[in-house]
Short mmCIF file of C-alpha atoms and ligand atoms in Angstrom, two decimals:
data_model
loop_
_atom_site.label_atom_id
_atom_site.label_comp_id
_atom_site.label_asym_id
_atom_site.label_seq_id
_atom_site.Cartn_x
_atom_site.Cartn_y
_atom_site.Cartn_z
CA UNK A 1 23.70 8.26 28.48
CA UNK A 2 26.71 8.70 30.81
CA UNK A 3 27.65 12.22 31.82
CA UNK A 4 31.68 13.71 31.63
CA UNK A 5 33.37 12.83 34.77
CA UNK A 6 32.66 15.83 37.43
CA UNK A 7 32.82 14.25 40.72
CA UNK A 8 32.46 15.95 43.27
CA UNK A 9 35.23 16.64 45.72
CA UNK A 10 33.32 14.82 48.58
CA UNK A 11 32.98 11.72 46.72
CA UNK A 12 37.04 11.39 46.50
CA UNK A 13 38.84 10.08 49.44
CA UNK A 14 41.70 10.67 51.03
CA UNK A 15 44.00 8.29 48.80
CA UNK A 16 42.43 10.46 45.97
CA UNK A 17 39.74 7.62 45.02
CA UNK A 18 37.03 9.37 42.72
CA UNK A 19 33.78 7.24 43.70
CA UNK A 20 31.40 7.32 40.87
CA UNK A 21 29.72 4.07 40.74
CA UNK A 22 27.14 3.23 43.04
CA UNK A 23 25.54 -0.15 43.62
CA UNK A 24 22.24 -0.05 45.39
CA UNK A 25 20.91 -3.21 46.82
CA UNK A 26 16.88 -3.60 46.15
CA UNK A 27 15.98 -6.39 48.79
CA UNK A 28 17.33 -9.17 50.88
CA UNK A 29 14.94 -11.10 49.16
CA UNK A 30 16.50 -14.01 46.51
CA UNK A 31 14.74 -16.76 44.79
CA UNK A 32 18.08 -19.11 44.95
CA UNK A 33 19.43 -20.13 48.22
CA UNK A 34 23.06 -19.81 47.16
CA UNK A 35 25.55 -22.10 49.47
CA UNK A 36 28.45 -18.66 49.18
CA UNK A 37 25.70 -16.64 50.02
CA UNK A 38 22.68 -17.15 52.12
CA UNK A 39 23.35 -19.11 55.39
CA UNK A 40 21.75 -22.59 55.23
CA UNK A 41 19.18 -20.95 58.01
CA UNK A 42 18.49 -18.12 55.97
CA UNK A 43 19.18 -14.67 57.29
CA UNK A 44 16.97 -11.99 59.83
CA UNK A 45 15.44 -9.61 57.02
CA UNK A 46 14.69 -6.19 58.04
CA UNK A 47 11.24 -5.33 58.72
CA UNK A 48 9.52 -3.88 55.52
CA UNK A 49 8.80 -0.69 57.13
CA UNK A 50 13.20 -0.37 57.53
CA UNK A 51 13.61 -1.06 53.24
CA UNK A 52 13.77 1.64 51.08
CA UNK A 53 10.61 2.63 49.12
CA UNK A 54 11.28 3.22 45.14
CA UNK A 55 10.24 6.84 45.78
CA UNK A 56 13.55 6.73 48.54
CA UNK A 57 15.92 4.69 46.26
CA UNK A 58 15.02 7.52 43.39
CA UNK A 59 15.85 9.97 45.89
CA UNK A 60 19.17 8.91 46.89
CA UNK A 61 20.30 7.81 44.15
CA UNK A 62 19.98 11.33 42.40
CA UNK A 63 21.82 12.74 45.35
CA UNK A 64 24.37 10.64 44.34
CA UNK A 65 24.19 11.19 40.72
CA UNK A 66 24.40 14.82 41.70
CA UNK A 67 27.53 14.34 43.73
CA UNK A 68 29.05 12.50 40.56
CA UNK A 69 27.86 9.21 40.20
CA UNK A 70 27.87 8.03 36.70
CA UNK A 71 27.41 4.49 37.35
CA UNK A 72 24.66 2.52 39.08
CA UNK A 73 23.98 -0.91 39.68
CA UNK A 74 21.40 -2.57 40.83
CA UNK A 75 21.92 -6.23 42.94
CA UNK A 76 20.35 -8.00 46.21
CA UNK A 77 19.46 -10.32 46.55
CA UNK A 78 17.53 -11.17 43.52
CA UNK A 79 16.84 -7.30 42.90
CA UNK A 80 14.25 -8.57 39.98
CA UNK A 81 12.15 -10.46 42.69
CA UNK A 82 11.40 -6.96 44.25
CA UNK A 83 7.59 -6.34 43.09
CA UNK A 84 8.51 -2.96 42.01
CA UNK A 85 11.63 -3.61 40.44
CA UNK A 86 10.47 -2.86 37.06
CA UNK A 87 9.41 0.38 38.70
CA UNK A 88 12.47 1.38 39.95
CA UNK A 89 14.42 0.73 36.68
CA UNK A 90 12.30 2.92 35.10
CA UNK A 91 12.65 5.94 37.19
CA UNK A 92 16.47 5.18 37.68
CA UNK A 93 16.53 5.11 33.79
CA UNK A 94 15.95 8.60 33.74
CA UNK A 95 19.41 10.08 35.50
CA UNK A 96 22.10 10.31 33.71
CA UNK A 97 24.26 7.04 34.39
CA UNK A 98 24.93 4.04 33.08
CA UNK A 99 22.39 1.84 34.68
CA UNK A 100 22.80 -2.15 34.90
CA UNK A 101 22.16 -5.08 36.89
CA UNK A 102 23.43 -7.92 38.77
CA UNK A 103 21.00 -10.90 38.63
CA UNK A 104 20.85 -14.77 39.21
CA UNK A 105 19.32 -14.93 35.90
CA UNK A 106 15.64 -17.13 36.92
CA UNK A 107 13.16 -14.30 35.80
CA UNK A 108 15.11 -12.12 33.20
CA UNK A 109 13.19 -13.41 30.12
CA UNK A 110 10.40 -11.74 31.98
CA UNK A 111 11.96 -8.02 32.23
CA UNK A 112 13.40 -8.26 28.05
CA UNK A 113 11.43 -5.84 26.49
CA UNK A 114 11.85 -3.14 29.71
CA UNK A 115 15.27 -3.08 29.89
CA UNK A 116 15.23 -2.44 26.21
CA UNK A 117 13.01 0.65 27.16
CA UNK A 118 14.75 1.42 29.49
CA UNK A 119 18.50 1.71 27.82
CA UNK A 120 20.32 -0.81 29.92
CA UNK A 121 22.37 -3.18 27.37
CA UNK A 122 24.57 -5.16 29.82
CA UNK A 123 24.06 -7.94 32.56
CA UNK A 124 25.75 -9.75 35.02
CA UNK A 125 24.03 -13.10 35.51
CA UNK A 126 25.34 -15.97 37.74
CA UNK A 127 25.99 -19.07 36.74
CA UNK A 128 28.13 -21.46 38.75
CA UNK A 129 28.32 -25.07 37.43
CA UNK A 130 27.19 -26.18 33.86
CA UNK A 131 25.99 -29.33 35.00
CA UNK A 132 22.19 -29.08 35.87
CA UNK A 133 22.48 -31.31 39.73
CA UNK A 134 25.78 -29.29 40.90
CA UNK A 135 23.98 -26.11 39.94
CA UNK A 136 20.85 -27.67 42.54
CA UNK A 137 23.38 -28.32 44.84
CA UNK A 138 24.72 -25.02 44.66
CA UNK A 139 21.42 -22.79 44.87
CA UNK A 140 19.24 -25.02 46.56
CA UNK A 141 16.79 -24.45 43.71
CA UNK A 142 16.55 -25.93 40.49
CA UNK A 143 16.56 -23.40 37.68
CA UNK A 144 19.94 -24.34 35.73
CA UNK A 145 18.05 -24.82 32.38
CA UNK A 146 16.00 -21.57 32.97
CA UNK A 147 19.14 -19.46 33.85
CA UNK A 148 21.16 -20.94 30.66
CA UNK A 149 18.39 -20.51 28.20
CA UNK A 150 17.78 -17.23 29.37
CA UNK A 151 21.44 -16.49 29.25
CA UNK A 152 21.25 -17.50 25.53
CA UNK A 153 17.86 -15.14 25.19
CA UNK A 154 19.86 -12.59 26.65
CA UNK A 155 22.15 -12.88 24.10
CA UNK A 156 20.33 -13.54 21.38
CA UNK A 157 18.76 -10.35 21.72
CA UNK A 158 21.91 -8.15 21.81
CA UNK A 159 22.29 -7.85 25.42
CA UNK A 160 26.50 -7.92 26.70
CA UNK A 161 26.13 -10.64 29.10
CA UNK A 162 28.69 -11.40 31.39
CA UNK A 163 28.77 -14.41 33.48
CA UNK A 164 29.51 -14.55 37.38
CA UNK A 165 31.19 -17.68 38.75
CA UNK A 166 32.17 -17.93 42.04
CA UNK A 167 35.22 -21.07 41.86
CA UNK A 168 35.22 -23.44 44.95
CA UNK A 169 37.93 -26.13 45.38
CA UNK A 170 36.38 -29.63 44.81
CA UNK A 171 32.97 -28.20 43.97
CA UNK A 172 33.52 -25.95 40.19
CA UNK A 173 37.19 -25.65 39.95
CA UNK A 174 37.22 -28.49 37.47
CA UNK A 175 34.64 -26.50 35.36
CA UNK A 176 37.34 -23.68 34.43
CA UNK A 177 38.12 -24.92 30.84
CA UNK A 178 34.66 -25.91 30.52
CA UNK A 179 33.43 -22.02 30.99
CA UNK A 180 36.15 -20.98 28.69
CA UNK A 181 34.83 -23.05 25.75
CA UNK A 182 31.61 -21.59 26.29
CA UNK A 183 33.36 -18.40 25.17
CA UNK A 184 34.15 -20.39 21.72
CA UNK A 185 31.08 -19.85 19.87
CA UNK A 186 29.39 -17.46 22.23
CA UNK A 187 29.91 -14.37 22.73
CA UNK A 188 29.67 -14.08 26.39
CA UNK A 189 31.59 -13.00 29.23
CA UNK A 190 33.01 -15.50 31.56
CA UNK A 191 34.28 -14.26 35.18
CA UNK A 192 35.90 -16.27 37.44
CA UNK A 193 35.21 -14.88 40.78
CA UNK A 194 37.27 -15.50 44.11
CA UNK A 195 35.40 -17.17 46.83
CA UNK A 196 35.42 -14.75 49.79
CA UNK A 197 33.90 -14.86 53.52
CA UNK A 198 30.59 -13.26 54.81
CA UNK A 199 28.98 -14.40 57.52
CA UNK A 200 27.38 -17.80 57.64
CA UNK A 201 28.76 -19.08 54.22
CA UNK A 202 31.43 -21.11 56.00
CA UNK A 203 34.58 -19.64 54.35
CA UNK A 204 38.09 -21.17 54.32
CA UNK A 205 40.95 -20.52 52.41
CA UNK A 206 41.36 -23.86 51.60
CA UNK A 207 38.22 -23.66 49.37
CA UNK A 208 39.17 -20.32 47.82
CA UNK A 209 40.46 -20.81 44.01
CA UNK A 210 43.03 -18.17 43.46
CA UNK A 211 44.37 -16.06 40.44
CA UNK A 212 47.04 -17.90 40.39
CA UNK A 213 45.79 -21.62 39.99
CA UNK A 214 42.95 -20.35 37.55
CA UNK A 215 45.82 -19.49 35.41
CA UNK A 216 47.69 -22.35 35.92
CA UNK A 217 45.18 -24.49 34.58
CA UNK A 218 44.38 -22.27 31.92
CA UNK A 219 48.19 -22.13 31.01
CA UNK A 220 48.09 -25.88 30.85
CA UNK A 221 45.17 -26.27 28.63
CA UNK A 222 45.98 -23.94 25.97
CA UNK A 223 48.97 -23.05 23.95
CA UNK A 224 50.99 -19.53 25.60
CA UNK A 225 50.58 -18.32 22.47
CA UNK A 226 46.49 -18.57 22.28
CA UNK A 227 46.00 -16.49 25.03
CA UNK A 228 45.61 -12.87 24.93
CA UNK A 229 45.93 -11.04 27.93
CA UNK A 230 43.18 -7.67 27.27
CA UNK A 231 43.21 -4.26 28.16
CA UNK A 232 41.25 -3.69 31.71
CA UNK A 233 40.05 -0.40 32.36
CA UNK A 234 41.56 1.42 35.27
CA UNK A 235 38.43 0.93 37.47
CA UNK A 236 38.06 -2.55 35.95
CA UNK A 237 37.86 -5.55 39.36
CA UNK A 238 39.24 -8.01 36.29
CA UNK A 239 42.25 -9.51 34.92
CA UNK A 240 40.52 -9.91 30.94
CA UNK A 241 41.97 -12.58 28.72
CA UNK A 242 40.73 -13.97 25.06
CA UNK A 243 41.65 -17.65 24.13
CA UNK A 244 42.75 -16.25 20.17
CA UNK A 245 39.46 -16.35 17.76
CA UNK A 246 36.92 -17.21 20.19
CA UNK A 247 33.76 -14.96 20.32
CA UNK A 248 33.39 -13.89 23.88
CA UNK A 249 36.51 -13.45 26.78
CA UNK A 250 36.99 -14.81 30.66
CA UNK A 251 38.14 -12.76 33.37
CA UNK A 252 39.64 -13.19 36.62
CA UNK A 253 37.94 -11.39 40.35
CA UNK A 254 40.74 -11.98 42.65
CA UNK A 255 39.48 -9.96 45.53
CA UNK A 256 40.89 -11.79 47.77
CA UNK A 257 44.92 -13.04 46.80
CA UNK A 258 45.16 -9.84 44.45
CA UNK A 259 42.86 -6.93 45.33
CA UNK A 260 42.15 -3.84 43.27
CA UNK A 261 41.59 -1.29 45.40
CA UNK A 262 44.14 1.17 44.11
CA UNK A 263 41.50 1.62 41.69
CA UNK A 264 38.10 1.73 43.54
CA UNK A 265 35.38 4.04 42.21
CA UNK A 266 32.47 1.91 44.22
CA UNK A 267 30.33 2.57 47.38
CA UNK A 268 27.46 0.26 47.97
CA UNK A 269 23.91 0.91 49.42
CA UNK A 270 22.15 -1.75 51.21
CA UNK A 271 18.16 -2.32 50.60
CA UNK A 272 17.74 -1.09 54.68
CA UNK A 273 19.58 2.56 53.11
CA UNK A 274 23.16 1.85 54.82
CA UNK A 275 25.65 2.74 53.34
CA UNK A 276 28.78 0.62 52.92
CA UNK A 277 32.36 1.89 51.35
CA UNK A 278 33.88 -1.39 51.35
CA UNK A 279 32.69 -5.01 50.39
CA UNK A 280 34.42 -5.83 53.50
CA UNK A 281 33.48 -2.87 55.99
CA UNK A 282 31.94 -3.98 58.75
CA UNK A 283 30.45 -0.64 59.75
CA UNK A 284 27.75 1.48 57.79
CA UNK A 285 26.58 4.64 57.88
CA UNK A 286 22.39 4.73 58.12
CA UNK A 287 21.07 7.60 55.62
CA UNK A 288 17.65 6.17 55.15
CA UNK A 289 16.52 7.65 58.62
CA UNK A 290 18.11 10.85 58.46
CA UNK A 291 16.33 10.68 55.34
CA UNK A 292 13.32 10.31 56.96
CA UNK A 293 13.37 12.94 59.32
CA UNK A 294 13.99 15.48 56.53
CA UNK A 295 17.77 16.07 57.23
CA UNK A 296 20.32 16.30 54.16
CA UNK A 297 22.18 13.26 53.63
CA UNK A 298 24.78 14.37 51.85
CA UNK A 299 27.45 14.81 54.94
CA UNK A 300 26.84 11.02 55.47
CA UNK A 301 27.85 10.27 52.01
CA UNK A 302 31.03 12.36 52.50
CA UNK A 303 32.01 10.88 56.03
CA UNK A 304 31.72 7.39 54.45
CA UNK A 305 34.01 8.22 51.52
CA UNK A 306 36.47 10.42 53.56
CA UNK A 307 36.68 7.37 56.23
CA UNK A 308 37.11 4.59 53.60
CA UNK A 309 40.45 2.63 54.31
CA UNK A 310 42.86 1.85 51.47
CA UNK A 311 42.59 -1.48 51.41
CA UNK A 312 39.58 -4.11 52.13
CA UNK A 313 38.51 -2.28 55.16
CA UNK A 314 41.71 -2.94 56.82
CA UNK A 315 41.60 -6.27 56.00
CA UNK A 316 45.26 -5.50 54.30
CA UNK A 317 46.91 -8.99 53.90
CA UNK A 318 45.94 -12.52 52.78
CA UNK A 319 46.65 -13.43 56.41
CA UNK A 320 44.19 -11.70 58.36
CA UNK A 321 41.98 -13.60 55.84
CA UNK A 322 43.73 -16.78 57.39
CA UNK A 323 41.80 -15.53 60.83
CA UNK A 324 38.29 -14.34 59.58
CA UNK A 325 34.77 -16.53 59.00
CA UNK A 326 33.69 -13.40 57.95
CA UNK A 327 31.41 -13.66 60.83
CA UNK A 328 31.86 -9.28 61.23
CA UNK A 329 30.14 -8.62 58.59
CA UNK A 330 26.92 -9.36 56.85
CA UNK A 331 26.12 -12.18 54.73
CA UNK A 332 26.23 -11.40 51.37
CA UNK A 333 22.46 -11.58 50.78
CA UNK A 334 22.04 -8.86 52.53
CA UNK A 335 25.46 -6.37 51.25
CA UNK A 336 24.73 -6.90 47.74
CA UNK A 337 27.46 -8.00 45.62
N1 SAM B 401 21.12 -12.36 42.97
C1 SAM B 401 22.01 -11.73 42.06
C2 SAM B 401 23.05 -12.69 41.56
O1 SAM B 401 23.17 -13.78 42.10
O2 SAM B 401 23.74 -12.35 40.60
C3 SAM B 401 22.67 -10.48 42.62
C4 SAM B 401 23.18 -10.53 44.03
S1 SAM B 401 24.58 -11.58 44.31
C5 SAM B 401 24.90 -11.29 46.01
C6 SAM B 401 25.85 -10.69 43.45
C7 SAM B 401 27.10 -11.45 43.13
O3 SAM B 401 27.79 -11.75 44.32
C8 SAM B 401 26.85 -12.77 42.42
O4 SAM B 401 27.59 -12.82 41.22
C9 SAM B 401 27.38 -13.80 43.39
O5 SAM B 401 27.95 -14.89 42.73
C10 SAM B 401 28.42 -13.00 44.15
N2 SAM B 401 28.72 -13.57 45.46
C11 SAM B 401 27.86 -13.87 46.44
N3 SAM B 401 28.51 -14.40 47.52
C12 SAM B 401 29.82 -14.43 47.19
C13 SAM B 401 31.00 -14.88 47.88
N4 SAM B 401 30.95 -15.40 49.08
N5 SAM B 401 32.18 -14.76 47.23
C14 SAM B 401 32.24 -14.24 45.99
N6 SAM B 401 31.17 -13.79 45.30
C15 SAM B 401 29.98 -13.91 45.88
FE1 SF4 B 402 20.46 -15.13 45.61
FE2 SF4 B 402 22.38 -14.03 44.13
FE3 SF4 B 402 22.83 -14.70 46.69
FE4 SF4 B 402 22.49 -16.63 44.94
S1 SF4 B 402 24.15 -15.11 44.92
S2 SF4 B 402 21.50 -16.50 46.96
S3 SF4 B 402 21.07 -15.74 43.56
S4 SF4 B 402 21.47 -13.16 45.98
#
């Protein structure tokens, strides 16, 4: 059940952003070894005693919820590697918000019948090659048949799946069409998302697929006329399109050549209870010790918001891109996409 809009003053910024989806991070933990994500020598994980507990994440999260959040997501990591994820959904199921999750698909068949219990009816699930040894090559693990069948479980049981899939020149980018005929006869949800920098997955711009060329190819694989161009919601990170009388869509990310921050409703809390406003920030705001010692949280939450820049966390134009490694900031493992 999602509650009317009502957020709070303190969870709009200063460009009059109203922030009312929150994406909580479970662990650092992940059961893939993604190239984009987790540096080839893994990351520094916070001690156990620095993640949040469930009880903390519940707590938190309603203080959110209470401040206006109607959305909440959870990601990682793998967030369903977490021992008590199951745990967590359930008590999360019982604000009011639309609750959902962002997974690399290995152990969903696993969770089915919970997230049925617990109301949550869409999925993002990653997915970045078709082809079984470029998937290995990808994750370092080898799970593509696991993650596709499940996909089609997923489906098959009346979940909205939508696929993630993170385009790198030379590696995927010849797999666009190939994702879009998926779409044909399934109705699933293909994203094309823009490679961007963290630290340790050795970002360049020459590897980064843009908007642009996505629809180039697109443009030069199917008639102008098959292609509808759908309605994106004004929060909505996607450009949507339909290729005419096929069952699912594809979208476009294009964080990087053609932000969307205008629109942003998000702020992201890590597993170690930082908070984050930006994807890009490189600073956080700690409310898990505050937490701890019994103090209210909730003029964190507002500094965060109020200080949010308006775009990318100052990281305004393609060419300061041109400069980055993404080396200030964490690796993505350990934000939580
Ligand atoms: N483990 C889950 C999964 O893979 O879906 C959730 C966490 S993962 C960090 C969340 C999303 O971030 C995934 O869709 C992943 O593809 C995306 N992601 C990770 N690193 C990225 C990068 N460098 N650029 C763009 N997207 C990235
Ligand atoms: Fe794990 Fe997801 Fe990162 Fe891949 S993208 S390493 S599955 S957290």
């Amino acid at each position: 059940m999602t509650k009317p809009s009502n957020v709070h003053k303190t969870l709009t910024d200063t460009f009059g952003r109203k922030h009312n989806y929150l994406r909580i991070s479970l662990t650092e933990r992940c059961n893939l070894r993604c190239t984009y994500c987790m540096p080839a020598d893994g990351i520094q994980l916070s001690p156990k005693e620095h993640i949040m507990t469930y009880e903390e994440i519940y707590t938190i999260a309603s203080q959110f919820v209470d401040m206006g959040v109607t959305k909440i997501r959870l990601t990682g990591g793998e967030p369903l590697v977490r021992k008590d994820a199951a745990l967590i959904i359930e008590k999360l199921s019982t604000l009011p918000v639309k609750l959902t999750i962002t997974t690399n698909g290995v152990i969903v068949d696993r969770f089915i019948e919970h997230f049925k219990k617990c109301g949550i009816t869409t999925l993002n699930v990653s997915l970045d090659s078709l082809n079984a040894s470029k998937n290995t090559d990808i994750t370092r693990r080898s799970y593509f048949e696991k993650v596709y069948q499940n996909i089609l479980l997923l489906i098959k049981e009346g979940f909205t799946v939508k696929v993630n899939c993170v385009l790198m020149r030379g590696f995927n980018d010849n797999e666009i069409i190939d994702f879009i005929n998926l779409t044909k006869n399934l109705p699933v949800h293909v994203r094309f998302i823009e490679f961007m920098p963290f630290d340790g997955n050795r970002w360049n711009m020459d590897k980064l697929v843009s908007l642009q060329e996505i629809l180039t190819q697109v443009n030069s694989n199917f008639e102008k006329s098959e292609i509808v161009k759908l309605k994106d919601a004004p929060n909505d990170t996607t450009k949507s399109y339909q290729v005419k009388g096929y069952q699912g869509t594809f979208a476009i990310i294009s964080s990087v050549t053609n932000p969307f921050c205008d629109g942003c409703n998000r702020i992201r809390l890590t597993a170690n209870g930082q908070i984050k406003n930006c994807l890009f920030s490189a600073t956080e705001s700690d409310l898990l010790t505050p937490l701890r010692q019994g103090k209210s949280i909730n003029p964190i939450i507002e500094r965060a918001v109020q200080t949010k820049f308006k775009i990318r966390s100052g990281m305004d134009t393609l060419d300061k891109f041109k400069n980055t490694d993404g080396h200030n900031n964490r690796s993505m493992i350990a934000i939580g996409g």
